[in-house]
Short mmCIF file of C-alpha atoms in Angstrom, two decimals:
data_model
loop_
_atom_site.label_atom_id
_atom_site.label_comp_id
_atom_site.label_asym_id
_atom_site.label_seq_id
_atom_site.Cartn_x
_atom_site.Cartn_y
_atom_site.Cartn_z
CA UNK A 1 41.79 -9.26 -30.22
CA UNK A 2 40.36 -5.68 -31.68
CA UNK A 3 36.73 -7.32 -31.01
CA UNK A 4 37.51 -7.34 -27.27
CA UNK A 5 39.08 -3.54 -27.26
CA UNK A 6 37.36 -0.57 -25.99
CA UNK A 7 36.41 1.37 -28.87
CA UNK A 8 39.07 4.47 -27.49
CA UNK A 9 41.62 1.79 -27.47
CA UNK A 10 41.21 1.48 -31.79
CA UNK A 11 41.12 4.72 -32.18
CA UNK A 12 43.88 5.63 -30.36
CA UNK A 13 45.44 2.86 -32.15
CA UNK A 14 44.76 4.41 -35.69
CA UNK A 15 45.20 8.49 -34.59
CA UNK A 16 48.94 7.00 -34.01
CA UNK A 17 49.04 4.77 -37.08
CA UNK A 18 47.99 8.08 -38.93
CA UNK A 19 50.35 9.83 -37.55
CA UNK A 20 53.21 7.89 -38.22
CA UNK A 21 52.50 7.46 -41.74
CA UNK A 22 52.46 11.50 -41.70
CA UNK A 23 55.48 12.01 -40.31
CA UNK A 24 57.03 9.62 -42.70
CA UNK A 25 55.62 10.65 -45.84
CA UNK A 26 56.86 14.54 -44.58
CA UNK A 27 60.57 13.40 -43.34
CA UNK A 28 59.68 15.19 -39.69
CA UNK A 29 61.57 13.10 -37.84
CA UNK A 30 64.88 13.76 -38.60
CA UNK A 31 66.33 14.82 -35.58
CA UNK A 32 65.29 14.92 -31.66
CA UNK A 33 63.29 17.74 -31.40
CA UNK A 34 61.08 16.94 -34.61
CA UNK A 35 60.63 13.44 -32.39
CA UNK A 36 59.84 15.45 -28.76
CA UNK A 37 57.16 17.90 -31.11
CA UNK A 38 55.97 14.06 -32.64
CA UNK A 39 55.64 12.90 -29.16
CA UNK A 40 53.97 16.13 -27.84
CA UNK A 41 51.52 16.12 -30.32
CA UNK A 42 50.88 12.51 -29.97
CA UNK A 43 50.16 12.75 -26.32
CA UNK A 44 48.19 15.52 -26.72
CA UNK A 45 45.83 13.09 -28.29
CA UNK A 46 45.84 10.73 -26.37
CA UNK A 47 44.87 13.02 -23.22
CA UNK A 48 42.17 14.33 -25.69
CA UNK A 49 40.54 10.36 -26.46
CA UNK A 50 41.16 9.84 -22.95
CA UNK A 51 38.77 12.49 -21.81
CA UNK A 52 36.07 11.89 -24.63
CA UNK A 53 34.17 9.01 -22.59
CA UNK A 54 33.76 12.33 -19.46
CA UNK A 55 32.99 14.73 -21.98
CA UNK A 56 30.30 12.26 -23.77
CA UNK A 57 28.63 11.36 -20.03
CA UNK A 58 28.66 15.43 -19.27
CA UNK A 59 26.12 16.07 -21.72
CA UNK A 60 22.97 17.14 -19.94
CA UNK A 61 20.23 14.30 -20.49
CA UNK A 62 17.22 15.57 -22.14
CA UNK A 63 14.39 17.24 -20.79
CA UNK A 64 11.76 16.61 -22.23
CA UNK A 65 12.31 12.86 -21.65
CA UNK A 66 9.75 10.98 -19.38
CA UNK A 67 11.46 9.39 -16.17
CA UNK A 68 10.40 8.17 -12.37
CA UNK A 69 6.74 6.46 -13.65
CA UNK A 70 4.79 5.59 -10.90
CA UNK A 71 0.88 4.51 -10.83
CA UNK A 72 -1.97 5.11 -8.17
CA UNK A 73 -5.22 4.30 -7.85
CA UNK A 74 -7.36 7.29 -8.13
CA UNK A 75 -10.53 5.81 -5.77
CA UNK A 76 -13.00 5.37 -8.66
CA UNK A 77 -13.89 2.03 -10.13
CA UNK A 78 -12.17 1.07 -13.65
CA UNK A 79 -9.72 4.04 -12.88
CA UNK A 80 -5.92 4.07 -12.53
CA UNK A 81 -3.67 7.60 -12.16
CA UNK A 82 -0.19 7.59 -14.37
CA UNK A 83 2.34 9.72 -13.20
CA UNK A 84 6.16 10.81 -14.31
CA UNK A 85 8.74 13.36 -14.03
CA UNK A 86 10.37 15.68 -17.37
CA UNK A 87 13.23 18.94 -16.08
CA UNK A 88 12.03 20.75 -19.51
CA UNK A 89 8.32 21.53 -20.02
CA UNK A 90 6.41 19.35 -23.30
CA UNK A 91 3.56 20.72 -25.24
CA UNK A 92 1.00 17.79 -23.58
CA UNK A 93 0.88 15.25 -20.94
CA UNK A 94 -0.35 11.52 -22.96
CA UNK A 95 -1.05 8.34 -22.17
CA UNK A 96 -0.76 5.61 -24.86
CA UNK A 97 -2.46 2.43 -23.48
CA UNK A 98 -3.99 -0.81 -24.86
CA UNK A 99 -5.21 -4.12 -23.41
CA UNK A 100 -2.79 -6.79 -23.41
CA UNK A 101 -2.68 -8.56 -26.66
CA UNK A 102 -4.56 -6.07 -28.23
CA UNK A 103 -3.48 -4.01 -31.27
CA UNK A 104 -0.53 -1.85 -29.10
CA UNK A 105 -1.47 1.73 -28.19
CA UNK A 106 -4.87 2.24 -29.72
CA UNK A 107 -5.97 4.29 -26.75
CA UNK A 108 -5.12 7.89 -25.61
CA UNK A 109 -5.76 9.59 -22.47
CA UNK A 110 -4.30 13.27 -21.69
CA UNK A 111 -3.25 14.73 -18.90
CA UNK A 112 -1.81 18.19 -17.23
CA UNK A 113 2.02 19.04 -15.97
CA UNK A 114 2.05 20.81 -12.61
CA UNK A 115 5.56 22.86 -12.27
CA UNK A 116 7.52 21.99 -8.37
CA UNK A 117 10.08 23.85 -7.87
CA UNK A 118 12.34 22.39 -5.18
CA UNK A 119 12.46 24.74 -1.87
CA UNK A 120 16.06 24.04 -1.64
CA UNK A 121 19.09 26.85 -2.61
CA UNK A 122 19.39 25.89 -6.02
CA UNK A 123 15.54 26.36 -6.87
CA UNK A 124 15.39 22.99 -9.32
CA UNK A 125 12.64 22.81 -11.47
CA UNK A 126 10.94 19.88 -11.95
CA UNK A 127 7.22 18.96 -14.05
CA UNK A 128 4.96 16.26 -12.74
CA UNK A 129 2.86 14.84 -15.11
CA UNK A 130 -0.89 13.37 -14.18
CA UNK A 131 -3.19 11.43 -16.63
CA UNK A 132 -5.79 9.35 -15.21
CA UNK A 133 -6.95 6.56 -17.57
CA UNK A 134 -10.93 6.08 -16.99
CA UNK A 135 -13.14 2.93 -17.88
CA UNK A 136 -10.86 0.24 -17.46
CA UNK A 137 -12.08 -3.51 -17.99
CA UNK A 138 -11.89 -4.60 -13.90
CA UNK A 139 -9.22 -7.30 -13.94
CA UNK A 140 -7.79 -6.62 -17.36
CA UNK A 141 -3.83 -6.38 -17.91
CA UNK A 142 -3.17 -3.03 -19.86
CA UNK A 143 0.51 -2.21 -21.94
CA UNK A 144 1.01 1.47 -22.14
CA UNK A 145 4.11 4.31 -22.32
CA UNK A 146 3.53 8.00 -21.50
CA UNK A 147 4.92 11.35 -22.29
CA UNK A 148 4.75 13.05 -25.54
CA UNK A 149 6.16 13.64 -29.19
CA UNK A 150 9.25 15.20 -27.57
CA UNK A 151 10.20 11.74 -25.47
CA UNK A 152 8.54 8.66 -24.23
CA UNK A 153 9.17 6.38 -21.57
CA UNK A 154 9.45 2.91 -21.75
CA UNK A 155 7.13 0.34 -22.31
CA UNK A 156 5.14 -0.84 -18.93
CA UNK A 157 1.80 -3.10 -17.97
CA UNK A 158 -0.49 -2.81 -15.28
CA UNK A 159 -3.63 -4.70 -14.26
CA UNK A 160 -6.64 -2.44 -13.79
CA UNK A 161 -8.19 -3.09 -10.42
CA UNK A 162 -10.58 -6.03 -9.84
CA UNK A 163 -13.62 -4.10 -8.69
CA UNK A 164 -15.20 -7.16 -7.51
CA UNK A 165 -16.04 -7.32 -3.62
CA UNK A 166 -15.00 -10.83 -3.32
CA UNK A 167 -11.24 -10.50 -4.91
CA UNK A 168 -8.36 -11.80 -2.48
CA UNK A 169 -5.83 -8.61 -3.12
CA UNK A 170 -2.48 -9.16 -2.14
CA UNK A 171 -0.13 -6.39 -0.85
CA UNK A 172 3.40 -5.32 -0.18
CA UNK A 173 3.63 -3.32 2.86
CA UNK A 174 6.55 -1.45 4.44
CA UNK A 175 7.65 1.91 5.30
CA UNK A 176 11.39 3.74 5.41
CA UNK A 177 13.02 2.86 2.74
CA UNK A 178 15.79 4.82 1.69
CA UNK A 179 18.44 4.99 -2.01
CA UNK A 180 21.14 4.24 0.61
CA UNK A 181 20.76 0.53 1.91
CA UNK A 182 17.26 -0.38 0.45
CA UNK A 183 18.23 -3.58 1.09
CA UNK A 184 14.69 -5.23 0.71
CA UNK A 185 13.96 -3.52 -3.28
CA UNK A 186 15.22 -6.23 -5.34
CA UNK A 187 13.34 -8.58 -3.56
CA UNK A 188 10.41 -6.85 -4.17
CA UNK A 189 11.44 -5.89 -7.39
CA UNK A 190 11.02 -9.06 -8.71
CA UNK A 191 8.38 -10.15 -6.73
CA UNK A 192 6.15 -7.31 -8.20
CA UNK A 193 7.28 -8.45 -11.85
CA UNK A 194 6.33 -11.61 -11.28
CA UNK A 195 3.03 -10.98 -10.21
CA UNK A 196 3.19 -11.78 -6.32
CA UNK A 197 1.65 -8.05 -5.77
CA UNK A 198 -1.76 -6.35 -6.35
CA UNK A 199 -0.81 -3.11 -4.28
CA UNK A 200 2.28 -1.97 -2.30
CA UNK A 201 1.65 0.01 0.44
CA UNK A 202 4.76 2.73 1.69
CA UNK A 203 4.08 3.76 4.76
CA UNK A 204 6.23 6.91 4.93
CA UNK A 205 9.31 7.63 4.91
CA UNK A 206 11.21 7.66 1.46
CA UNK A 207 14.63 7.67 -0.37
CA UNK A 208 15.95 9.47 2.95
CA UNK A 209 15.72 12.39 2.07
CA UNK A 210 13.67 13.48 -1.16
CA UNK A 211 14.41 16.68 -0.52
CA UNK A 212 18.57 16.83 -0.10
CA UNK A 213 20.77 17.64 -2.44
CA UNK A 214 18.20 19.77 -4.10
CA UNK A 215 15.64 17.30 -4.69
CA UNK A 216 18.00 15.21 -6.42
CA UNK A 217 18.18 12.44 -3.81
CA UNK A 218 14.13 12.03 -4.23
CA UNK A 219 14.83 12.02 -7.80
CA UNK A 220 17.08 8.87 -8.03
CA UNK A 221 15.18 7.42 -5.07
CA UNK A 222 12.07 7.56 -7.57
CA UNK A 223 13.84 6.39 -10.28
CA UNK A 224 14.74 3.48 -8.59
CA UNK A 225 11.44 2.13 -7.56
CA UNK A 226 9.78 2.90 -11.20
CA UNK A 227 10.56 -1.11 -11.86
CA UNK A 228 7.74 -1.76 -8.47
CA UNK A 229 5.52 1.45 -8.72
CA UNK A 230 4.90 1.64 -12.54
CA UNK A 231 3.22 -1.42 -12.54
CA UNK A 232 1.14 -1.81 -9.62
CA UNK A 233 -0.46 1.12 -7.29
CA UNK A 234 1.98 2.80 -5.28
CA UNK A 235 -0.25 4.13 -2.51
CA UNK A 236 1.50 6.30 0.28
CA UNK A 237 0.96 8.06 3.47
CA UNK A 238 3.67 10.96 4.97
CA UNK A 239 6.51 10.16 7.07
CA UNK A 240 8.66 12.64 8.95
CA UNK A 241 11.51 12.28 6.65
CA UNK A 242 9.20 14.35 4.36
CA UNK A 243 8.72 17.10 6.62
CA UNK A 244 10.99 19.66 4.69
CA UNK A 245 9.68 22.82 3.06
CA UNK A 246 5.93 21.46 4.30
CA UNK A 247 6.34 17.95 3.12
CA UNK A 248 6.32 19.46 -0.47
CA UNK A 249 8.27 16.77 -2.25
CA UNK A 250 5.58 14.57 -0.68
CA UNK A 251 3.07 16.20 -2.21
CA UNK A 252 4.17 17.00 -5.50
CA UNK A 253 5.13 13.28 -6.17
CA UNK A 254 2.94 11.29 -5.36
CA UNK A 255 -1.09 11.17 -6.40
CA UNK A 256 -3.35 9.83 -4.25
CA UNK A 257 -7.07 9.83 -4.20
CA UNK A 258 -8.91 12.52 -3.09
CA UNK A 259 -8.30 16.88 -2.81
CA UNK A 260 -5.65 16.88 0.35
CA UNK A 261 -2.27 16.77 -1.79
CA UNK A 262 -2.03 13.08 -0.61
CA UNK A 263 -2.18 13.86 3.11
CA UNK A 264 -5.09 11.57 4.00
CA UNK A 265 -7.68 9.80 1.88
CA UNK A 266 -9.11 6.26 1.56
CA UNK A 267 -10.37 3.81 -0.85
CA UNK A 268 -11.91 0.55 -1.20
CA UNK A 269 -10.19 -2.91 -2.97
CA UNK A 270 -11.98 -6.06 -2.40
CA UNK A 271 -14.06 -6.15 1.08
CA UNK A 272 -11.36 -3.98 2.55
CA UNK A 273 -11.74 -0.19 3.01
CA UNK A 274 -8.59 1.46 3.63
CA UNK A 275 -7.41 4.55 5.35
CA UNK A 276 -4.52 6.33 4.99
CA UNK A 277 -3.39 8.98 7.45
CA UNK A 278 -0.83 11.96 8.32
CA UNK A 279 0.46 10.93 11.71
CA UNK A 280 2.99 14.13 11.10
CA UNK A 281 0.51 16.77 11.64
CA UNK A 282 0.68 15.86 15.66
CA UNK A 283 4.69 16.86 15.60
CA UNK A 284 4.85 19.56 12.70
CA UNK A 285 2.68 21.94 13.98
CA UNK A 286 4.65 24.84 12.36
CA UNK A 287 2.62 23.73 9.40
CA UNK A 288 -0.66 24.52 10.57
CA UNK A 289 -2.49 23.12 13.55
CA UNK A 290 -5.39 23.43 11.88
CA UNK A 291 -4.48 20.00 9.64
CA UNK A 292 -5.09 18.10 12.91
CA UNK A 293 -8.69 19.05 13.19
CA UNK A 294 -9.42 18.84 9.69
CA UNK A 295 -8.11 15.53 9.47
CA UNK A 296 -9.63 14.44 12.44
CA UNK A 297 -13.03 15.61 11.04
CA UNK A 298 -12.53 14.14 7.76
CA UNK A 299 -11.71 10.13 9.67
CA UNK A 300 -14.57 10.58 11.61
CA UNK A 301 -16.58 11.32 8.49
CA UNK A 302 -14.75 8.92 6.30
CA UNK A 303 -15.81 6.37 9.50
CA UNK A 304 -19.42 7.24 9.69
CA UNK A 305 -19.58 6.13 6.19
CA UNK A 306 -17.81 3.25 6.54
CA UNK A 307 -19.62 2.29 8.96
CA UNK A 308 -23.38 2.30 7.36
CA UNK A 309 -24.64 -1.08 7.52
CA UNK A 310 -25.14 -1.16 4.03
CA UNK A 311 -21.39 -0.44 3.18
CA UNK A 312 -19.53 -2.40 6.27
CA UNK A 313 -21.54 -5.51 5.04
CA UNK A 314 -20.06 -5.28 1.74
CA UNK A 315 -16.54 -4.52 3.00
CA UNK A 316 -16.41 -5.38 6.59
CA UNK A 317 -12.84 -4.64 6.71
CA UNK A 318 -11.37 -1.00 8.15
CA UNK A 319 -7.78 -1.21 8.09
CA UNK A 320 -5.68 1.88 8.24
CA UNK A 321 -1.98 3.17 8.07
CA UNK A 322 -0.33 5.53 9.45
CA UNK A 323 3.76 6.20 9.71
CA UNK A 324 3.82 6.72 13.06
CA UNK A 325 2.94 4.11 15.80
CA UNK A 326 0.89 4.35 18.91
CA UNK A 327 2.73 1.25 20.14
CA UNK A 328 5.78 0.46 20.52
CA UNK A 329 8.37 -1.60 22.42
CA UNK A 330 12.09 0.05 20.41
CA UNK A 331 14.63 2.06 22.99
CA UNK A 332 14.87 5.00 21.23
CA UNK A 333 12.39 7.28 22.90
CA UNK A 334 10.18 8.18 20.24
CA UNK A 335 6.70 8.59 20.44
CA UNK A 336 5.37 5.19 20.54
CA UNK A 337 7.38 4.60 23.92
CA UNK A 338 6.13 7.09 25.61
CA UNK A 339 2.29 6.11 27.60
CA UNK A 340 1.22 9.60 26.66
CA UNK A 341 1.90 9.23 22.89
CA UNK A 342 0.78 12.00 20.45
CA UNK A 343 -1.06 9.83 17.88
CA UNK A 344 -2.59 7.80 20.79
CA UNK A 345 -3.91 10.50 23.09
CA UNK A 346 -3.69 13.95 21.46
CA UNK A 347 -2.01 17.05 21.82
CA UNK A 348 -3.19 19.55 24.82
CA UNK A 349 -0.71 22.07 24.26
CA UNK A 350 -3.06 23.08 21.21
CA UNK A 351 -6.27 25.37 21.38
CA UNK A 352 -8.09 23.61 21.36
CA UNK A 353 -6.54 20.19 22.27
CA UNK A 354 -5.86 17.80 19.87
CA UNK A 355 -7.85 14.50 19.83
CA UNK A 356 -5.60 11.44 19.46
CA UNK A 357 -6.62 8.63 17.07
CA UNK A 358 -7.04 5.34 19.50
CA UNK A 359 -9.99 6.18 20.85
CA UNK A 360 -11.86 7.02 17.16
CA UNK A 361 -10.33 3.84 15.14
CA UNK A 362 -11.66 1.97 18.74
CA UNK A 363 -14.95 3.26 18.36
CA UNK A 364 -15.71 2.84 14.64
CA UNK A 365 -14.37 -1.00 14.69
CA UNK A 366 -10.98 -0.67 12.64
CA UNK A 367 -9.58 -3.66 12.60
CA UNK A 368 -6.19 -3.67 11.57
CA UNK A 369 -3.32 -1.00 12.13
CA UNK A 370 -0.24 -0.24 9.67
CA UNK A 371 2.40 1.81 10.76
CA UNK A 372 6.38 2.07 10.47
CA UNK A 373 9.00 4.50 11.48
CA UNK A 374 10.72 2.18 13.77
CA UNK A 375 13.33 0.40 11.67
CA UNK A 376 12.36 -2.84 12.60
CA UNK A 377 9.35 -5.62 12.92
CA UNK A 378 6.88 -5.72 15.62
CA UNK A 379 3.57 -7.75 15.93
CA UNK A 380 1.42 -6.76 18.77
CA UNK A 381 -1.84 -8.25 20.62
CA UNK A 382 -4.96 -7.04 20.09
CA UNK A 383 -4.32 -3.93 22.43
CA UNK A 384 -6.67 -1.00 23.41
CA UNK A 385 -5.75 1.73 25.96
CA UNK A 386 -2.46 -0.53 27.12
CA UNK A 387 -4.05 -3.64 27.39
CA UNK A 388 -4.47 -6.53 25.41
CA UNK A 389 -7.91 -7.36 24.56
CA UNK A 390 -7.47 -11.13 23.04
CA UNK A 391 -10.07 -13.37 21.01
CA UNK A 392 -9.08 -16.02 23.68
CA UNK A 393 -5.82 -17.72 25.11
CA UNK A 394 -5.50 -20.30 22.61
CA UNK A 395 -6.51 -18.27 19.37
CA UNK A 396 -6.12 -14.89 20.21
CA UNK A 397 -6.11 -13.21 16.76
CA UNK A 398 -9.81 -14.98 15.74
CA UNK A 399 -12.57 -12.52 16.79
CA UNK A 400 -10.06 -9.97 18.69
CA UNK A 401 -11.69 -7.60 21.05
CA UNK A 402 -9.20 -4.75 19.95
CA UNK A 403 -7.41 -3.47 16.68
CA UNK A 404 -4.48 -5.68 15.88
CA UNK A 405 -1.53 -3.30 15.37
CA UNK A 406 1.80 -4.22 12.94
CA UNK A 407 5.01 -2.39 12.37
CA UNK A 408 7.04 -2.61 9.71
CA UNK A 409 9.45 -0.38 9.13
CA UNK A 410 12.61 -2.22 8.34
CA UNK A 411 12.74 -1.98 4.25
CA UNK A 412 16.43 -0.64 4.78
CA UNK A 413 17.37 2.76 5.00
CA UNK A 414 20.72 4.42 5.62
CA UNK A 415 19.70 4.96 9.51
CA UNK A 416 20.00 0.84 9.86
CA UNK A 417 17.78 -0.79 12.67
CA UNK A 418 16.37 0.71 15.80
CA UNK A 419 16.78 -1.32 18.92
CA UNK A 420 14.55 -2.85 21.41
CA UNK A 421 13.90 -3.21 25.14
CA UNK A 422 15.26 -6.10 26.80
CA UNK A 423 11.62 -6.74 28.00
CA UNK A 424 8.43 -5.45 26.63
CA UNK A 425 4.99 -4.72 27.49
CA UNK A 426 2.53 -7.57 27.81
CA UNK A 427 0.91 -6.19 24.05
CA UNK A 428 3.88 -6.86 22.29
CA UNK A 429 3.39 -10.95 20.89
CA UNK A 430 6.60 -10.83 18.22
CA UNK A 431 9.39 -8.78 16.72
CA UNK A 432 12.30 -8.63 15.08
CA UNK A 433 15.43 -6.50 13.86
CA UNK A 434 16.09 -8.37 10.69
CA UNK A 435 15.29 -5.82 7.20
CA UNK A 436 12.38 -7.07 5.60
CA UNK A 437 8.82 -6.37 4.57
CA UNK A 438 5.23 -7.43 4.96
CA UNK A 439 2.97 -9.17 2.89
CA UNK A 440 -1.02 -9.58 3.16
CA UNK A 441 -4.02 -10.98 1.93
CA UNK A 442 -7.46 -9.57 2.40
CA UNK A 443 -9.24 -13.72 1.75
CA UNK A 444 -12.69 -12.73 2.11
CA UNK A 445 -14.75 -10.82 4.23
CA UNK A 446 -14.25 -12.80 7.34
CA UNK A 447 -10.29 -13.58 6.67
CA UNK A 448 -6.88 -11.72 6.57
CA UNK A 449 -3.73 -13.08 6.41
CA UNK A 450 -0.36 -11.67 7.28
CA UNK A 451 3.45 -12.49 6.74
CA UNK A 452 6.68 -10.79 7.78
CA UNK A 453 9.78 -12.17 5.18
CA UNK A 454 13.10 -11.35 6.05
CA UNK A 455 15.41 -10.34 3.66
CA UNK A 456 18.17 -11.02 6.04
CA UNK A 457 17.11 -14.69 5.82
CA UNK A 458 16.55 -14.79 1.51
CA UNK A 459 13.27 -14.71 1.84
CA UNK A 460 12.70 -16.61 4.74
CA UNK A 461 8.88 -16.06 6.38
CA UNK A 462 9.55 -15.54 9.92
CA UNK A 463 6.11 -14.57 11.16
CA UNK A 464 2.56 -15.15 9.92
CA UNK A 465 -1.08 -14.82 10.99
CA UNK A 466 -4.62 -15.07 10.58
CA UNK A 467 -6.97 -12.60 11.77
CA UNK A 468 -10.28 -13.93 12.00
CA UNK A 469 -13.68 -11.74 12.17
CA UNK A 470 -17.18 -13.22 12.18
CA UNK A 471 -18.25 -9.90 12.98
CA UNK A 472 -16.57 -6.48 12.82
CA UNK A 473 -17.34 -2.85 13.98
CA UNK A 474 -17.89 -1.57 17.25
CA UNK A 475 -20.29 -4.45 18.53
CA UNK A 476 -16.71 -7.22 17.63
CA UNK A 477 -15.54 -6.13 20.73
CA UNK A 478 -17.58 -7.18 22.71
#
């Protein structure tokens, strides 16, 4: 029976035992009040016991400890980026890494700690910690921990990047995902640990929102998705849920390649070369309306390279993501409904006006489009300009004359789904209100497959495709 007792149940037990004997051995209960004072003191006890378990789980936890590990890829062959959280400051930023089955630890890469200090009333400190581990073996499963002689996290793996242009990544892709109803993360959760993922892909939107409750809602929102994002890259674009106090929480927790705070940057994996953008720049102009022109400079750049025969040849895939949509068919009157969308067309209240993206992507032969921010699933046609531009009747994803645009927003967040319009454009092919996520497969250079699960359904695949290119760039489309 005592095995199966709380441990403030025996001790309660023996503080009364103890007493007992006490009060015998001393005679003090000889008359009522000595028994009331007996009791009184008795009780006090117990109220005392009683309150131990609180006063244990009110100590402060410590510091200096290493929490909310998350990797990236930093855009550099045999490279990966390691990043955490400590509330104290430490002496160093380490790495301790190995390959798997090899003697446990023997390398050491060190880092820096940046200080972000929440913008909200209470001022919360925070340090973000950055070590980038350098010539990895491409393929190669590492084991490594991170922090430093004053706390270390646990024990993770990741496999460095397979810099070979004929891999077959897979990815996990979905955007607006909250702490409150992320009713698709232990799906994924154990899909990652069991090896189903190469990359996951957020496309905005996170924890909903990492700034309330003075940062603390971001805090246990990247706590929870350390079990998915410290072993395989977390890559990440802005949604408008990060908007507060100039997306800082955004920018501060997350590394991603390149020298705009993770605003937009690309980088290659297998004979795909991926874009990430900042569709939040067209609506938070408070910010600086300058980031729409120096973004818009940058893709165009980042394109042109692309682009060069000798580098679309070796990866002939452009996809990009963006939070955002240009397309739409939800009844909630956001952007993507409107014909004169933001991200589509531009901005002309700006001087100068704003250039939209369609035209650009259209231009330099993207081929695929991510987005989210609708809380729900929508597959459209290939679509340019608010038509749909079809490979032919019967097989209209092989050799589309358009991007192909997806929407996936429905990870599960505490704003539920979005709804649709009874009837929608002729661009939209298939969608669906049920919380889920999408998975893809960059085959080779002339195949890409796609997959919507529901997690509504247990799994359940309740939409697929394969997007077929014998050619791609500008010239595919026609």
């Amino acid at each position: 029976m005592l095995g199966k007792l709380a441990l403030p149940t025996i001790l309660r037990w023996h503080i009364v035992v103890i007493l007992n004997n006490d009060v015998a051995r001393k005679g003090l209960c000889r008359s009522r009040p000595d028994r009331a004072k007996m009791v009184s003191v008795v009780g006090a006890v117990f109220v005392a016991l009683s309150l131990a378990p609180l006063l244990v789980l009110g100590v402060p936890p410590i510091g200096t400890q290493p929490e909310q590990v998350h990797i990236s890829y930093p855009g550099f062959p045999g490279s990966m980026e390691i990043t955490w959280t400590t509330f104290n400051e430490t002496e160093e930023s380490t790495v301790e890494y190995g390959l798997w089955g090899g003697r446990l630890f023997e390398l050491t890469a060190k880092g820096n700690a940046t200080l972000f200090v929440d913008g909200g009333s209470e001022g919360r400190k925070m340090y973000i910690h950055r070590v980038t581990l350098t010539d990895l073996r491409s393929a190669s499963v590492y084991v490594y921990h991170c922090g430093s002689e004053a706390g270390w996290s646990d024990v993770f793996s990741f496999t460095a990047l397979n810099e070979s242009t004929s891999w077959s990544p897979r990815f996990a892709i979905y955007g607006d995902m909250g702490n409150e109803n992320p009713q698709s993360l232990a799906r994924l959760q154990k899909e990652t640990q069991v090896g189903t993922y190469d990359v996951i892909l957020h496309v905005g939107d996170f924890a909903y929102d990492m700034h309330e409750d003075n940062g603390r809602i971001g805090d246990e929102f990247m706590r929870q998705i350390q079990s998915i994002a410290a072993y395989v890259p977390y890559m990440t674009c802005p949604g408008n849920h990060e908007a507060e106090y100039n997306f800082s929480n955004y920018r501060n927790r997350f590394s991603m390649p390149g020298q705009t705070e993770s605003l937009w940057y690309s980088w290659n994996v297998g004979s795909a070369h991926i874009i990430s953008l900042s569709t939040e720049i067209y609506f938070f102009l408070d910010y600086g309306v300058d980031l729409l022109f120096k973004q818009y400079e940058w893709l165009k750049k980042d394109l042109e390279d692309a682009n060069r025969p000798e580098n679309r040849a070796e990866r002939p895939w452009i996809i990009t993501m963006g939070h955002r949509p240009m397309y739409c068919s939800n009844n909630d009157k956001d952007d993507c409904t409107q014909f004169e969308s933001y991200v589509r067309l531009g901005r002309n209240d700006t001087k100068p006006p704003a250039p939209g993206l369609e035209d650009l992507l259209y231009l330099y032969g993207v081929d695929l489009e991510l987005w989210a921010h609708e809380h729900t699933y929508e597959r459209l046609w290939p679509v340019y300009g608010y038509k749909v531009f079809n490979g032919s009747m019967e097989q209209p994803y092989v050799n589309p004359k358009a991007p192909v645009h997806i929407i996936t927003g429905s990870a599960g967040c505490r704003e539920n789904h979005d709804p649709f319009v009874p009837n929608p454009r002729d661009w939209s092919a298939f969608r669906s209100t049920d919380y889920g996520y999408t998975r893809m497969q960059v085959h080779n250079t002339t195949h890409l497959y796609l997959e919507q699960v529901s997690d509504d359904q247990y799994g359940k695949v309740i939409d697929s495709i394969w997007v077929v290119k014998e050619k791609h760039g500008f010239s595919a489309w026609f």
